[in-house]
mmCIF file of C-alpha atoms and ligand atoms in Angstrom:
data_model
loop_
_atom_site.group_PDB
_atom_site.id
_atom_site.type_symbol
_atom_site.label_atom_id
_atom_site.label_comp_id
_atom_site.label_asym_id
_atom_site.label_seq_id
_atom_site.Cartn_x
_atom_site.Cartn_y
_atom_site.Cartn_z
ATOM 1 C CA MET A 3 4.317 -38.970 0.641
ATOM 2 C CA ILE A 4 2.497 -37.569 -2.363
ATOM 3 C CA SER A 5 3.905 -35.416 -5.075
ATOM 4 C CA THR A 6 2.815 -33.279 -7.970
ATOM 5 C CA GLU A 7 4.591 -31.336 -10.675
ATOM 6 C CA VAL A 8 4.610 -27.732 -11.766
ATOM 7 C CA ARG A 9 5.396 -26.943 -15.388
ATOM 8 C CA THR A 10 6.317 -23.450 -16.494
ATOM 9 C CA GLY A 11 7.766 -22.223 -19.791
ATOM 10 C CA GLY A 12 11.193 -23.761 -19.547
ATOM 11 C CA GLN A 13 11.044 -25.838 -16.412
ATOM 12 C CA LEU A 14 9.412 -28.715 -14.601
ATOM 13 C CA TYR A 15 9.732 -29.116 -10.860
ATOM 14 C CA SER A 16 8.344 -31.410 -8.193
ATOM 15 C CA VAL A 17 6.378 -30.520 -5.108
ATOM 16 C CA VAL A 18 6.647 -33.300 -2.533
ATOM 17 C CA ILE A 19 4.090 -33.310 0.258
ATOM 18 C CA GLY A 20 4.027 -35.456 3.392
ATOM 19 C CA ALA A 21 4.527 -35.696 7.166
ATOM 20 C CA GLY A 22 8.054 -35.627 8.623
ATOM 21 C CA LEU A 23 9.840 -34.660 5.402
ATOM 22 C CA LEU A 24 12.279 -32.236 7.112
ATOM 23 C CA ALA A 25 14.404 -35.055 8.481
ATOM 24 C CA THR A 26 14.821 -36.550 5.011
ATOM 25 C CA ALA A 27 14.957 -33.264 3.082
ATOM 26 C CA ALA A 28 18.394 -34.095 1.624
ATOM 27 C CA ASP A 29 17.037 -37.233 -0.093
ATOM 28 C CA ALA A 30 14.578 -35.177 -2.103
ATOM 29 C CA ILE A 31 17.193 -32.496 -2.792
ATOM 30 C CA LYS A 32 19.803 -35.056 -3.883
ATOM 31 C CA ALA A 33 17.398 -36.422 -6.478
ATOM 32 C CA ASN A 34 17.552 -32.957 -8.109
ATOM 33 C CA LEU A 35 20.832 -31.288 -7.135
ATOM 34 C CA PRO A 36 24.269 -32.771 -6.350
ATOM 35 C CA PRO A 37 25.912 -32.094 -2.965
ATOM 36 C CA SER A 38 27.394 -28.622 -2.637
ATOM 37 C CA ARG A 39 27.548 -25.717 -0.227
ATOM 38 C CA CYS A 40 24.102 -24.391 0.549
ATOM 39 C CA ALA A 41 22.580 -21.495 2.446
ATOM 40 C CA ILE A 42 19.515 -22.251 4.529
ATOM 41 C CA VAL A 43 17.727 -18.907 4.783
ATOM 42 C CA SER A 44 15.203 -18.821 7.629
ATOM 43 C CA ASP A 45 13.675 -16.493 10.227
ATOM 44 C CA THR A 46 13.902 -16.152 14.000
ATOM 45 C CA ASN A 47 10.629 -18.014 14.611
ATOM 46 C CA VAL A 48 11.235 -20.874 12.228
ATOM 47 C CA ALA A 49 14.993 -21.561 12.491
ATOM 48 C CA PRO A 50 15.030 -22.541 16.203
ATOM 49 C CA ARG A 51 12.141 -24.949 15.595
ATOM 50 C CA PHE A 52 12.953 -26.525 12.256
ATOM 51 C CA ALA A 53 16.465 -25.790 10.964
ATOM 52 C CA ALA A 54 18.290 -28.538 12.911
ATOM 53 C CA PRO A 55 16.739 -31.587 11.175
ATOM 54 C CA VAL A 56 17.279 -29.993 7.753
ATOM 55 C CA GLN A 57 20.944 -29.183 8.547
ATOM 56 C CA LYS A 58 21.494 -32.689 9.898
ATOM 57 C CA SER A 59 19.942 -34.353 6.880
ATOM 58 C CA LEU A 60 21.989 -32.195 4.482
ATOM 59 C CA SER A 61 25.307 -32.748 6.281
ATOM 60 C CA ALA A 62 24.746 -36.506 6.374
ATOM 61 C CA ALA A 63 24.151 -36.489 2.610
ATOM 62 C CA GLY A 64 27.385 -34.594 1.841
ATOM 63 C CA TYR A 65 26.027 -31.044 1.544
ATOM 64 C CA GLU A 66 27.669 -28.187 3.481
ATOM 65 C CA PRO A 67 24.856 -26.073 4.922
ATOM 66 C CA VAL A 68 25.213 -22.638 6.494
ATOM 67 C CA LEU A 69 22.231 -21.215 8.330
ATOM 68 C CA ILE A 70 21.381 -17.540 7.752
ATOM 69 C CA THR A 71 18.618 -16.228 9.995
ATOM 70 C CA VAL A 72 16.742 -12.945 9.540
ATOM 71 C CA PRO A 73 14.209 -11.342 11.920
ATOM 72 C CA ALA A 74 10.719 -12.816 11.444
ATOM 73 C CA GLY A 75 8.212 -10.667 9.586
ATOM 74 C CA GLU A 76 7.604 -8.548 6.533
ATOM 75 C CA GLN A 77 10.244 -5.990 7.577
ATOM 76 C CA SER A 78 12.958 -8.436 6.486
ATOM 77 C CA LYS A 79 11.759 -8.413 2.875
ATOM 78 C CA THR A 80 14.075 -5.624 1.742
ATOM 79 C CA LEU A 81 16.786 -5.042 -0.821
ATOM 80 C CA GLU A 82 19.187 -4.280 2.030
ATOM 81 C CA LYS A 83 18.495 -7.644 3.667
ATOM 82 C CA ALA A 84 18.887 -9.469 0.352
ATOM 83 C CA GLY A 85 22.286 -7.769 -0.039
ATOM 84 C CA THR A 86 23.352 -8.722 3.486
ATOM 85 C CA ILE A 87 22.442 -12.362 2.839
ATOM 86 C CA CYS A 88 24.448 -12.373 -0.427
ATOM 87 C CA GLU A 89 27.466 -10.944 1.426
ATOM 88 C CA GLU A 90 27.131 -13.624 4.133
ATOM 89 C CA MET A 91 26.948 -16.323 1.467
ATOM 90 C CA LEU A 92 30.109 -15.015 -0.180
ATOM 91 C CA ARG A 93 31.895 -14.947 3.180
ATOM 92 C CA ALA A 94 30.850 -18.556 3.754
ATOM 93 C CA GLY A 95 32.402 -19.560 0.436
ATOM 94 C CA LEU A 96 29.235 -20.174 -1.576
ATOM 95 C CA ASP A 97 29.633 -19.930 -5.343
ATOM 96 C CA ARG A 98 27.846 -20.570 -8.626
ATOM 97 C CA ARG A 99 27.406 -24.263 -7.832
ATOM 98 C CA SER A 100 25.744 -23.560 -4.473
ATOM 99 C CA ILE A 101 22.070 -23.786 -3.516
ATOM 100 C CA VAL A 102 19.718 -21.510 -1.573
ATOM 101 C CA ILE A 103 17.156 -23.263 0.601
ATOM 102 C CA GLY A 104 14.312 -21.097 1.877
ATOM 103 C CA LEU A 105 12.943 -22.467 5.166
ATOM 104 C CA GLY A 106 10.026 -20.324 6.288
ATOM 105 C CA GLY A 107 6.796 -18.635 5.292
ATOM 106 C CA GLY A 108 6.127 -16.480 2.254
ATOM 107 C CA VAL A 109 8.487 -13.755 3.447
ATOM 108 C CA ILE A 110 11.421 -16.180 3.507
ATOM 109 C CA GLY A 111 10.305 -17.803 0.232
ATOM 110 C CA ASP A 112 10.213 -14.446 -1.569
ATOM 111 C CA LEU A 113 13.444 -13.166 0.002
ATOM 112 C CA SER A 114 15.484 -16.370 -0.395
ATOM 113 C CA GLY A 115 14.180 -16.848 -3.936
ATOM 114 C CA PHE A 116 15.248 -13.316 -4.814
ATOM 115 C CA VAL A 117 18.700 -13.985 -3.329
ATOM 116 C CA ALA A 118 18.939 -17.230 -5.351
ATOM 117 C CA ALA A 119 17.979 -15.292 -8.488
ATOM 118 C CA ILE A 120 20.636 -12.606 -8.104
ATOM 119 C CA PHE A 121 23.505 -14.442 -6.356
ATOM 120 C CA GLU A 122 26.235 -14.964 -8.969
ATOM 121 C CA ARG A 123 23.529 -14.275 -11.601
ATOM 122 C CA GLY A 124 21.271 -17.068 -10.388
ATOM 123 C CA ILE A 125 21.663 -20.355 -8.520
ATOM 124 C CA PRO A 126 19.068 -23.071 -7.692
ATOM 125 C CA HIS A 127 16.388 -22.374 -5.099
ATOM 126 C CA VAL A 128 14.728 -25.039 -2.960
ATOM 127 C CA GLN A 129 11.591 -24.001 -1.113
ATOM 128 C CA ILE A 130 10.681 -25.564 2.227
ATOM 129 C CA PRO A 131 7.561 -23.549 3.072
ATOM 130 C CA THR A 132 6.465 -23.558 6.704
ATOM 131 C CA THR A 133 3.153 -21.688 6.569
ATOM 132 C CA LEU A 134 -0.025 -22.932 4.924
ATOM 133 C CA LEU A 135 -0.072 -19.808 2.754
ATOM 134 C CA ALA A 136 3.445 -20.497 1.530
ATOM 135 C CA MET A 137 2.619 -24.153 0.786
ATOM 136 C CA VAL A 138 -0.527 -23.473 -1.245
ATOM 137 C CA ASP A 139 0.504 -20.205 -2.799
ATOM 138 C CA SER A 140 3.790 -18.334 -2.518
ATOM 139 C CA SER A 141 6.183 -21.306 -2.995
ATOM 140 C CA ILE A 142 4.585 -22.081 -6.362
ATOM 141 C CA GLY A 143 5.118 -20.021 -9.477
ATOM 142 C CA GLY A 144 8.565 -18.533 -9.051
ATOM 143 C CA LYS A 145 7.611 -14.976 -8.122
ATOM 144 C CA THR A 146 10.392 -13.716 -5.850
ATOM 145 C CA GLY A 147 11.163 -10.282 -4.566
ATOM 146 C CA VAL A 148 11.312 -7.676 -1.871
ATOM 147 C CA ASN A 149 9.296 -4.645 -0.867
ATOM 148 C CA ALA A 150 10.015 -1.051 -1.819
ATOM 149 C CA ARG A 151 9.144 1.957 0.314
ATOM 150 C CA ALA A 152 6.402 2.720 -2.220
ATOM 151 C CA GLY A 153 4.735 -0.667 -1.837
ATOM 152 C CA LYS A 154 4.883 -4.430 -1.486
ATOM 153 C CA ASN A 155 6.709 -6.698 -3.954
ATOM 154 C CA LEU A 156 7.728 -3.869 -6.272
ATOM 155 C CA ILE A 157 11.295 -5.157 -6.720
ATOM 156 C CA GLY A 158 11.688 -8.723 -7.898
ATOM 157 C CA VAL A 159 12.235 -11.343 -10.523
ATOM 158 C CA VAL A 160 10.656 -14.606 -11.639
ATOM 159 C CA HIS A 161 12.989 -17.429 -10.591
ATOM 160 C CA GLN A 162 11.373 -20.864 -10.436
ATOM 161 C CA PRO A 163 12.417 -23.181 -7.607
ATOM 162 C CA THR A 164 14.088 -26.487 -8.422
ATOM 163 C CA LEU A 165 12.082 -28.331 -5.774
ATOM 164 C CA VAL A 166 9.390 -27.627 -3.168
ATOM 165 C CA ILE A 167 9.167 -29.727 0.011
ATOM 166 C CA ASP A 168 5.929 -29.405 2.024
ATOM 167 C CA ASP A 169 6.130 -31.048 5.461
ATOM 168 C CA VAL A 170 2.604 -30.922 6.910
ATOM 169 C CA GLU A 171 3.917 -31.694 10.437
ATOM 170 C CA ILE A 172 5.315 -28.158 10.477
ATOM 171 C CA LEU A 173 1.826 -26.696 10.371
ATOM 172 C CA LYS A 174 1.185 -27.908 13.941
ATOM 173 C CA THR A 175 3.116 -24.968 15.407
ATOM 174 C CA LEU A 176 1.557 -22.381 13.130
ATOM 175 C CA PRO A 177 -0.547 -19.775 15.000
ATOM 176 C CA GLN A 178 -4.291 -19.890 14.184
ATOM 177 C CA HIS A 179 -4.158 -16.455 12.574
ATOM 178 C CA GLU A 180 -1.480 -17.653 10.106
ATOM 179 C CA LEU A 181 -3.439 -20.828 9.373
ATOM 180 C CA SER A 182 -6.458 -18.656 8.524
ATOM 181 C CA GLN A 183 -4.344 -16.639 6.075
ATOM 182 C CA GLY A 184 -3.550 -19.876 4.250
ATOM 183 C CA PHE A 185 -7.204 -20.844 4.191
ATOM 184 C CA GLY A 186 -7.912 -17.431 2.715
ATOM 185 C CA GLU A 187 -5.858 -18.375 -0.357
ATOM 186 C CA ILE A 188 -7.393 -21.871 -0.448
ATOM 187 C CA ILE A 189 -10.886 -20.324 -0.427
ATOM 188 C CA LYS A 190 -9.764 -17.950 -3.186
ATOM 189 C CA HIS A 191 -8.630 -20.928 -5.288
ATOM 190 C CA ALA A 192 -11.982 -22.619 -4.661
ATOM 191 C CA ILE A 193 -13.919 -19.515 -5.721
ATOM 192 C CA ILE A 194 -11.976 -18.981 -8.930
ATOM 193 C CA ALA A 195 -11.431 -22.588 -10.001
ATOM 194 C CA ASP A 196 -13.003 -25.398 -7.992
ATOM 195 C CA ALA A 197 -16.633 -25.421 -6.844
ATOM 196 C CA LYS A 198 -16.204 -28.979 -5.503
ATOM 197 C CA MET A 199 -13.383 -27.918 -3.173
ATOM 198 C CA PHE A 200 -15.576 -25.006 -2.074
ATOM 199 C CA ARG A 201 -18.290 -27.476 -0.997
ATOM 200 C CA GLN A 202 -15.720 -29.700 0.735
ATOM 201 C CA LEU A 203 -14.486 -26.702 2.714
ATOM 202 C CA GLN A 204 -18.067 -25.843 3.674
ATOM 203 C CA ASP A 205 -18.449 -29.361 5.127
ATOM 204 C CA ALA A 206 -14.932 -29.624 6.588
ATOM 205 C CA ASP A 207 -14.336 -30.245 10.268
ATOM 206 C CA LEU A 208 -11.682 -27.664 11.128
ATOM 207 C CA LYS A 209 -10.070 -29.946 13.708
ATOM 208 C CA LYS A 210 -9.595 -32.795 11.261
ATOM 209 C CA VAL A 211 -8.341 -31.232 8.074
ATOM 210 C CA ASP A 212 -6.303 -33.687 5.982
ATOM 211 C CA PHE A 213 -3.684 -31.213 4.800
ATOM 212 C CA ALA A 214 -1.625 -33.237 2.310
ATOM 213 C CA PRO A 215 -4.352 -33.798 -0.338
ATOM 214 C CA LEU A 216 -5.714 -30.278 0.230
ATOM 215 C CA ILE A 217 -2.274 -28.767 -0.387
ATOM 216 C CA ARG A 218 -1.765 -30.919 -3.478
ATOM 217 C CA ARG A 219 -5.088 -29.791 -4.945
ATOM 218 C CA ASN A 220 -4.204 -26.143 -4.371
ATOM 219 C CA VAL A 221 -0.745 -26.549 -5.866
ATOM 220 C CA GLU A 222 -2.436 -28.093 -8.913
ATOM 221 C CA ILE A 223 -4.878 -25.206 -9.266
ATOM 222 C CA LYS A 224 -2.092 -22.639 -9.092
ATOM 223 C CA ALA A 225 0.102 -24.756 -11.406
ATOM 224 C CA VAL A 226 -2.585 -24.878 -14.105
ATOM 225 C CA ILE A 227 -3.113 -21.125 -13.907
ATOM 226 C CA ILE A 228 0.582 -20.245 -14.157
ATOM 227 C CA ALA A 229 1.479 -22.984 -16.675
ATOM 228 C CA ASN A 230 0.859 -20.787 -19.695
ATOM 229 C CA ASP A 231 1.445 -17.420 -18.134
ATOM 230 C CA GLU A 232 4.669 -17.666 -16.168
ATOM 231 C CA LEU A 233 5.510 -14.011 -16.547
ATOM 232 C CA ASP A 234 1.993 -12.739 -15.813
ATOM 233 C CA GLN A 235 1.540 -11.247 -19.276
ATOM 234 C CA LYS A 236 -1.518 -12.969 -20.707
ATOM 235 C CA GLY A 237 -4.122 -12.187 -18.098
ATOM 236 C CA LYS A 238 -4.527 -15.813 -16.999
ATOM 237 C CA ARG A 239 -2.232 -15.527 -13.985
ATOM 238 C CA ALA A 240 -4.033 -12.354 -13.042
ATOM 239 C CA LEU A 241 -6.977 -14.510 -11.899
ATOM 240 C CA LEU A 242 -4.883 -15.283 -8.822
ATOM 241 C CA ASN A 243 -5.273 -11.622 -7.919
ATOM 242 C CA PHE A 244 -8.927 -12.202 -7.038
ATOM 243 C CA GLY A 245 -9.510 -10.202 -3.873
ATOM 244 C CA HIS A 246 -5.978 -8.771 -3.990
ATOM 245 C CA THR A 247 -6.316 -5.559 -5.962
ATOM 246 C CA VAL A 248 -7.932 -3.761 -3.100
ATOM 247 C CA GLY A 249 -6.827 -6.396 -0.601
ATOM 248 C CA HIS A 250 -3.172 -5.386 -0.789
ATOM 249 C CA GLY A 251 -4.233 -1.876 0.115
ATOM 250 C CA ILE A 252 -5.737 -3.198 3.324
ATOM 251 C CA GLU A 253 -3.413 -6.159 3.835
ATOM 252 C CA ARG A 254 -5.751 -8.816 2.573
ATOM 253 C CA ALA A 255 -8.283 -7.978 5.263
ATOM 254 C CA VAL A 256 -11.407 -8.467 3.228
ATOM 255 C CA ASP A 257 -12.824 -9.911 0.049
ATOM 256 C CA TYR A 258 -14.469 -8.037 -2.807
ATOM 257 C CA GLN A 259 -17.405 -10.126 -3.811
ATOM 258 C CA GLY A 260 -19.465 -6.924 -3.719
ATOM 259 C CA ILE A 261 -18.007 -5.995 -7.101
ATOM 260 C CA SER A 262 -18.792 -9.404 -8.580
ATOM 261 C CA ASN A 263 -22.406 -8.942 -7.496
ATOM 262 C CA MET A 264 -22.643 -5.628 -9.267
ATOM 263 C CA LYS A 265 -20.685 -6.422 -12.410
ATOM 264 C CA VAL A 266 -21.174 -10.059 -13.328
ATOM 265 C CA GLY A 267 -24.262 -11.086 -11.407
ATOM 266 C CA LEU A 268 -22.722 -13.267 -8.701
ATOM 267 C CA SER A 269 -25.854 -14.551 -6.949
ATOM 268 C CA LYS A 270 -26.715 -13.495 -3.413
ATOM 269 C CA LYS A 271 -26.634 -17.180 -2.458
ATOM 270 C CA ASP A 272 -23.040 -17.594 -3.706
ATOM 271 C CA ARG A 273 -22.030 -14.315 -2.126
ATOM 272 C CA ASP A 274 -23.433 -15.402 1.253
ATOM 273 C CA ALA A 275 -21.733 -18.801 0.902
ATOM 274 C CA ILE A 276 -18.382 -17.032 0.372
ATOM 275 C CA ILE A 277 -18.911 -14.808 3.403
ATOM 276 C CA ASP A 278 -19.949 -17.824 5.533
ATOM 277 C CA LEU A 279 -16.892 -19.807 4.454
ATOM 278 C CA LEU A 280 -14.506 -16.920 5.172
ATOM 279 C CA GLN A 281 -16.082 -16.558 8.615
ATOM 280 C CA LYS A 282 -15.857 -20.315 9.258
ATOM 281 C CA PHE A 283 -12.085 -20.044 8.737
ATOM 282 C CA GLN A 284 -11.929 -16.980 10.999
ATOM 283 C CA LEU A 285 -11.226 -14.559 8.185
ATOM 284 C CA PRO A 286 -12.564 -11.006 8.450
ATOM 285 C CA THR A 287 -15.330 -9.944 6.079
ATOM 286 C CA ARG A 288 -15.753 -6.342 7.205
ATOM 287 C CA LEU A 289 -13.508 -3.371 7.735
ATOM 288 C CA PRO A 290 -13.427 -1.865 11.238
ATOM 289 C CA PRO A 291 -15.688 1.240 11.348
ATOM 290 C CA ASN A 292 -12.845 3.729 11.814
ATOM 291 C CA PHE A 293 -10.507 2.137 9.244
ATOM 292 C CA PRO A 294 -8.829 4.877 7.183
ATOM 293 C CA ARG A 295 -10.503 3.943 3.899
ATOM 294 C CA SER A 296 -8.773 6.654 1.883
ATOM 295 C CA LYS A 297 -5.429 4.940 2.537
ATOM 296 C CA ILE A 298 -6.622 1.977 0.481
ATOM 297 C CA PHE A 299 -6.786 4.196 -2.571
ATOM 298 C CA ASP A 300 -3.344 5.669 -1.952
ATOM 299 C CA ALA A 301 -1.981 2.118 -1.851
ATOM 300 C CA LEU A 302 -3.879 1.155 -4.999
ATOM 301 C CA ARG A 303 -2.020 3.718 -7.072
ATOM 302 C CA PHE A 304 1.207 1.765 -6.591
ATOM 303 C CA ASP A 305 -0.398 -1.580 -7.379
ATOM 304 C CA LYS A 306 1.217 -3.447 -10.286
ATOM 305 C CA LYS A 307 -2.259 -4.491 -11.397
ATOM 306 C CA PHE A 308 -3.007 -0.901 -12.422
ATOM 307 C CA GLU A 309 -1.330 -1.075 -15.774
ATOM 308 C CA ARG A 310 -1.414 2.090 -17.808
ATOM 309 C CA GLY A 311 -4.250 3.312 -15.634
ATOM 310 C CA GLN A 312 -6.393 0.276 -16.459
ATOM 311 C CA ILE A 313 -7.625 -1.904 -13.657
ATOM 312 C CA ARG A 314 -7.314 -5.628 -14.238
ATOM 313 C CA PHE A 315 -10.020 -6.606 -11.796
ATOM 314 C CA VAL A 316 -10.902 -10.249 -11.201
ATOM 315 C CA VAL A 317 -14.609 -11.011 -10.888
ATOM 316 C CA THR A 318 -16.468 -14.238 -10.216
ATOM 317 C CA PRO A 319 -19.872 -14.777 -11.870
ATOM 318 C CA LYS A 320 -20.337 -17.995 -9.884
ATOM 319 C CA ILE A 321 -18.321 -20.031 -7.396
ATOM 320 C CA GLY A 322 -15.711 -22.066 -9.288
ATOM 321 C CA SER A 323 -15.036 -19.663 -12.127
ATOM 322 C CA ALA A 324 -13.489 -16.239 -12.582
ATOM 323 C CA HIS A 325 -12.338 -13.884 -15.294
ATOM 324 C CA LEU A 326 -10.876 -10.438 -15.767
ATOM 325 C CA SER A 327 -13.340 -7.608 -16.102
ATOM 326 C CA PRO A 328 -12.467 -4.574 -18.215
ATOM 327 C CA ASP A 329 -15.191 -2.353 -16.794
ATOM 328 C CA VAL A 330 -14.595 -2.107 -13.052
ATOM 329 C CA THR A 331 -13.949 1.531 -12.265
ATOM 330 C CA ILE A 332 -12.281 3.164 -9.317
ATOM 331 C CA ASP A 333 -15.774 4.422 -8.359
ATOM 332 C CA ASP A 334 -17.050 0.815 -8.229
ATOM 333 C CA ILE A 335 -14.186 -0.100 -5.934
ATOM 334 C CA GLN A 336 -14.839 2.952 -3.790
ATOM 335 C CA ALA A 337 -18.516 2.047 -3.471
ATOM 336 C CA ALA A 338 -17.656 -1.545 -2.500
ATOM 337 C CA VAL A 339 -15.133 -0.430 0.096
ATOM 338 C CA GLU A 340 -17.679 1.991 1.599
ATOM 339 C CA LYS A 341 -20.054 -0.945 2.108
ATOM 340 C CA LEU A 342 -17.492 -3.070 3.965
HETATM 341 P P1 NAD B 1 5.482 -14.973 7.002
HETATM 342 O O1 NAD B 1 6.537 -15.588 6.182
HETATM 343 O O2 NAD B 1 5.770 -13.657 7.620
HETATM 344 O O3 NAD B 1 5.055 -16.000 8.139
HETATM 345 C C1 NAD B 1 4.096 -15.589 9.089
HETATM 346 C C2 NAD B 1 4.621 -15.738 10.522
HETATM 347 O O4 NAD B 1 4.595 -17.106 10.899
HETATM 348 C C3 NAD B 1 6.061 -15.277 10.714
HETATM 349 O O5 NAD B 1 6.158 -14.645 11.972
HETATM 350 C C4 NAD B 1 6.840 -16.595 10.730
HETATM 351 O O6 NAD B 1 8.030 -16.481 11.465
HETATM 352 C C5 NAD B 1 5.863 -17.512 11.387
HETATM 353 N N1 NAD B 1 5.975 -18.927 11.038
HETATM 354 C C6 NAD B 1 6.220 -19.445 9.819
HETATM 355 N N2 NAD B 1 6.121 -20.775 9.854
HETATM 356 C C7 NAD B 1 5.817 -21.110 11.121
HETATM 357 C C8 NAD B 1 5.554 -22.345 11.786
HETATM 358 N N3 NAD B 1 5.533 -23.510 11.118
HETATM 359 N N4 NAD B 1 5.279 -22.317 13.103
HETATM 360 C C9 NAD B 1 5.250 -21.142 13.773
HETATM 361 N N5 NAD B 1 5.448 -19.947 13.207
HETATM 362 C C10 NAD B 1 5.741 -19.931 11.904
HETATM 363 O O7 NAD B 1 4.116 -14.781 6.184
HETATM 364 P P2 NAD B 1 3.294 -15.688 5.144
HETATM 365 O O8 NAD B 1 1.870 -15.391 5.426
HETATM 366 O O9 NAD B 1 3.751 -17.099 5.108
HETATM 367 O O10 NAD B 1 3.688 -15.032 3.752
HETATM 368 C C11 NAD B 1 3.374 -13.705 3.444
HETATM 369 C C12 NAD B 1 4.361 -13.217 2.409
HETATM 370 O O11 NAD B 1 4.219 -14.017 1.224
HETATM 371 C C13 NAD B 1 4.147 -11.778 1.983
HETATM 372 O O12 NAD B 1 5.383 -11.115 1.969
HETATM 373 C C14 NAD B 1 3.597 -11.893 0.569
HETATM 374 O O13 NAD B 1 3.949 -10.803 -0.241
HETATM 375 C C15 NAD B 1 4.228 -13.171 0.086
HETATM 376 N N6 NAD B 1 3.503 -13.841 -0.989
HETATM 377 C C16 NAD B 1 4.187 -14.188 -2.119
HETATM 378 C C17 NAD B 1 3.557 -14.854 -3.156
HETATM 379 C C18 NAD B 1 4.337 -15.270 -4.354
HETATM 380 O O14 NAD B 1 3.738 -15.730 -5.356
HETATM 381 N N7 NAD B 1 5.627 -15.179 -4.340
HETATM 382 C C19 NAD B 1 2.190 -15.158 -3.049
HETATM 383 C C20 NAD B 1 1.515 -14.801 -1.893
HETATM 384 C C21 NAD B 1 2.179 -14.142 -0.862
#
């Protein structure tokens, strides 16, 4: 087992990473939180596969777990669902001393974290992420929330977890498409912060990826970025939005290195290397010909990154570094999207 720490304004928490950690989850939790009632929030794909060992471990250690399962998928990330979970927790006798454990991908992490933040004005949240994306990205940093009809993640709160447990065994059942999504974020981290990891990914044998050290490195990259900008106010955390400003509009389908070419002179060689790496990990690099491009711009208007009409666009001048550019216009984005 390896572990690393995440430090934010007021808090320090551990991320433990290893194989087979579900069966001993309570040991790690007990080192941080005393036995109490706890809600394991999970989804219909994950709970049947992975909830039993977590429940067993918790019960044996003196915790009283109740399992709350929601339908798998983004449609469960709603205010209504968060309310239903809170009501179920109250019915099960949970109180201010209780714990919420999120067992699932980013949807469950965001939803269960939001519930932990609002239940009785805030109780501890333990994240047990089960997708690669959730391990390297969404479980770190404390952003929790649900979707609004107007757009994704528009209702939420920052509530840091008390502990994150990454069991790499879990990744074995993850569909290839979901694994690729996680690699998308890993490649993003490499582009904005770690040229060496970028080269390692270029050379990696996809069938023999050693996940534990890779996850730790990505947790560290995200931890450094959020360390001084927990509430996303100083521009530093915004670097994590590389590829997301337009990407949210088209569900993270493509990357926007075209803008970095135009604005900050990203070389053609680096640009091609990024495209090759995305393709190696089976990530799309083009929009389908008949994709409704105008819808991207409708979605952009609701994006939190458009503050006071200003776009906080992340550009990369070379692989391994990134910064915010003040002079990317909506026309630049339009031109780049046309080319995809
Ligand atoms: P997800 O939670 O929907 O999981 C993807 C699918 O995989 C689901 O059907 C799930 O049931 C299934 N699944 C999960 N683990 C599995 C496993 N081990 N084996 C088999 N199937 C499994 O999606 P995701 O990609 O993990 O997360 C996306 C969500 O994360 C979005 O809602 C996004 O907004 C959020 N997010 C949040 C942050 C943050 O900082 N809070 C960052 C990035 C993304």
